[in-house]
Short mmCIF file of C-alpha atoms in Angstrom, two decimals:
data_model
loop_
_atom_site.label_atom_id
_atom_site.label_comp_id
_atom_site.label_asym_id
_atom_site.label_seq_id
_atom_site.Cartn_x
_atom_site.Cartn_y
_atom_site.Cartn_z
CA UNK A 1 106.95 110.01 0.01
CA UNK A 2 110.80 109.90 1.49
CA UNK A 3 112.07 112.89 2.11
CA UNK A 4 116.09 113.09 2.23
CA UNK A 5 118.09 115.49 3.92
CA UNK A 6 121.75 115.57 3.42
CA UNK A 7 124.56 117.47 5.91
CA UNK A 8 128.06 117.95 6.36
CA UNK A 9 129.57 119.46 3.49
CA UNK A 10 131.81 122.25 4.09
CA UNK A 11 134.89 123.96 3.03
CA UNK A 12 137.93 121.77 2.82
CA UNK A 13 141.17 121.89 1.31
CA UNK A 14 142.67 119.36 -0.91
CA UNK A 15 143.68 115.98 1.03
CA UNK A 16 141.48 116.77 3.97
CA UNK A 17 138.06 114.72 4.71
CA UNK A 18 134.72 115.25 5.33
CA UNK A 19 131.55 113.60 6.19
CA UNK A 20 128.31 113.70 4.80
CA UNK A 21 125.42 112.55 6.30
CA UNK A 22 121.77 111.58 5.05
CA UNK A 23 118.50 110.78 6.95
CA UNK A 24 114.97 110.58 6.18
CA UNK A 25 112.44 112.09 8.72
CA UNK A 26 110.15 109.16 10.64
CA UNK A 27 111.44 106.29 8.58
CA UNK A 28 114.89 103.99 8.16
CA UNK A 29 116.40 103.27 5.18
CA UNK A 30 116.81 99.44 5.47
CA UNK A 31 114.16 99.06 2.58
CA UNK A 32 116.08 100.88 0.13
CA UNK A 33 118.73 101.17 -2.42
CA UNK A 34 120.63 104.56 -1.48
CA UNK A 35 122.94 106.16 -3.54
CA UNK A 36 125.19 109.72 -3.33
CA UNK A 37 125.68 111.63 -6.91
CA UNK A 38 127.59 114.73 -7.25
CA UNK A 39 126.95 118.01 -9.66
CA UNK A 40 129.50 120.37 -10.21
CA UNK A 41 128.35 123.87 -12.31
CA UNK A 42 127.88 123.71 -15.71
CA UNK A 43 128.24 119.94 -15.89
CA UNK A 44 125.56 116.94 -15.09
CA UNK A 45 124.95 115.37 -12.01
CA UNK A 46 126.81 112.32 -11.54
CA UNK A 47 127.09 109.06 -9.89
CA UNK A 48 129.69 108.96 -6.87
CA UNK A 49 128.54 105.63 -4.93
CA UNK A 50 125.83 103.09 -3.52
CA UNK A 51 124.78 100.70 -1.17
CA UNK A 52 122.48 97.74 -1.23
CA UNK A 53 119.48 96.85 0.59
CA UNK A 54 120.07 93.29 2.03
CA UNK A 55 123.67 92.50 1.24
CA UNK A 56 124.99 95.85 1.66
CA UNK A 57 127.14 95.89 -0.95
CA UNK A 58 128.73 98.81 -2.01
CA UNK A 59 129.49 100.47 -5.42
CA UNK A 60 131.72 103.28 -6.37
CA UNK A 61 132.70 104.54 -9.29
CA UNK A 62 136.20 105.16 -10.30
CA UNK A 63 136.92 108.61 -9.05
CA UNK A 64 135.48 107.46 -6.04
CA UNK A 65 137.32 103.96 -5.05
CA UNK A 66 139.79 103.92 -2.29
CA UNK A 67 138.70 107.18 -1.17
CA UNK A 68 135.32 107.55 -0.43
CA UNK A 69 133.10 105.13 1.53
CA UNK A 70 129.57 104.42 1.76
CA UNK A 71 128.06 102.76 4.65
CA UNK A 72 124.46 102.30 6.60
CA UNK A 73 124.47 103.61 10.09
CA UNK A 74 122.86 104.43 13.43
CA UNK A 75 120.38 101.30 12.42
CA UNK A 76 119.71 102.38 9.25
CA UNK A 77 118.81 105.89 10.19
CA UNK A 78 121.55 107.78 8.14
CA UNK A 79 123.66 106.64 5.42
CA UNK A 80 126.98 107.80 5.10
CA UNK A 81 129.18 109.05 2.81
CA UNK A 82 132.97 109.34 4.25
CA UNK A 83 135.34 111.29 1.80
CA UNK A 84 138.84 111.41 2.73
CA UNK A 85 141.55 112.57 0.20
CA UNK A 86 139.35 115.39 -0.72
CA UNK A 87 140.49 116.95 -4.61
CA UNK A 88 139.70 119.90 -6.04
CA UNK A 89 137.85 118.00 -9.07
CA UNK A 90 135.54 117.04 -5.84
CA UNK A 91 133.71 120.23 -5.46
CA UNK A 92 130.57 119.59 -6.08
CA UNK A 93 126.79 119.87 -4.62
CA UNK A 94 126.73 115.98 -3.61
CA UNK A 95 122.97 114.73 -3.46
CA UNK A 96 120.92 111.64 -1.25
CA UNK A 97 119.08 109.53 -3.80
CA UNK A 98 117.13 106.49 -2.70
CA UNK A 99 114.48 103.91 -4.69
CA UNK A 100 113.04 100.98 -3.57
CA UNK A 101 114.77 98.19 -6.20
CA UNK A 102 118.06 96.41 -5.63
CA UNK A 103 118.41 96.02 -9.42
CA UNK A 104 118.52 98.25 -12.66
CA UNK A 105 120.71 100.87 -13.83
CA UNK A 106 122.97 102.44 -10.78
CA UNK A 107 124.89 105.13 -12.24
CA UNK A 108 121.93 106.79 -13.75
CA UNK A 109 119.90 109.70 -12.08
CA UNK A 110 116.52 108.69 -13.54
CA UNK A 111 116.83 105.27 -11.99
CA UNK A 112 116.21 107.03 -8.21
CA UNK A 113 113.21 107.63 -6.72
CA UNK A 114 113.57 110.02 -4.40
CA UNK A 115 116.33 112.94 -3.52
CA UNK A 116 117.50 115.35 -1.31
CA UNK A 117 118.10 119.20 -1.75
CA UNK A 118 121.62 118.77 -1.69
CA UNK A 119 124.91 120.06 0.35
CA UNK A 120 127.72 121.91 -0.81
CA UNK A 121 131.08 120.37 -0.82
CA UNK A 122 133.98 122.84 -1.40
CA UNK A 123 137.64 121.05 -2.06
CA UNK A 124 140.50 124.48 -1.80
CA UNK A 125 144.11 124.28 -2.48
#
């Protein structure tokens, strides 16, 4: 069992930047595929980006691109998600997924293994 915890959202207002952070207690994450997805009320959670195992590649989907950034850190303790150009359409309670598999399905929920409880992001004008 992996258990995520995410930090770092916050109130920000629109074009400012925050940082989330997310670690797993006792283990890295070198062995697997982490992700960040976003739910805002009344709508479903979504896919915001990823990062590979080996390669490291990173994947982002289009709200997401030239804005945010995903990266592994701290050797592999925490993964990172780095949002700059916050908009409003970015509130959201942004979740930690992680699985074990390089390959299937990114943008989907159901395709992670394990998740965190989630933290608050607040974009203000």
């Amino acid at each position: 069992q992996v258990q995520l915890v995410e930090s770092g959202g916050g109130l920000v207002q629109a074009g400012g930047s925050l940082r989330l952070s997310c670690a797993a207690a006792g283990r890295t994450f070198g062995n697997y595929f982490m992700a960040w997805f976003r739910q805002a009320p009344g709508k479903a959670r979504e896919f915001v980006a990823a990062i590979g195992r080996n390669n490291g590649r990173a994947y982002y989907t289009e709200a997401a691109k030239g804005r945010f950034k995903i990266s592994r850190e701290n050797a592999e303790v925490t993964v990172v998600l780095q949002m700059d150009s916050l908009k409003l359409e970015d509130t959201a309670v942004y979740y930690c997924a992680a699985r074990t598999s390089d390959y299937g399905a990114i943008l989907s929920p159901g395709a992670y293994d394990y998740w965190g409880q989630g933290t608050q992001v607040t974009v203000s004008s």
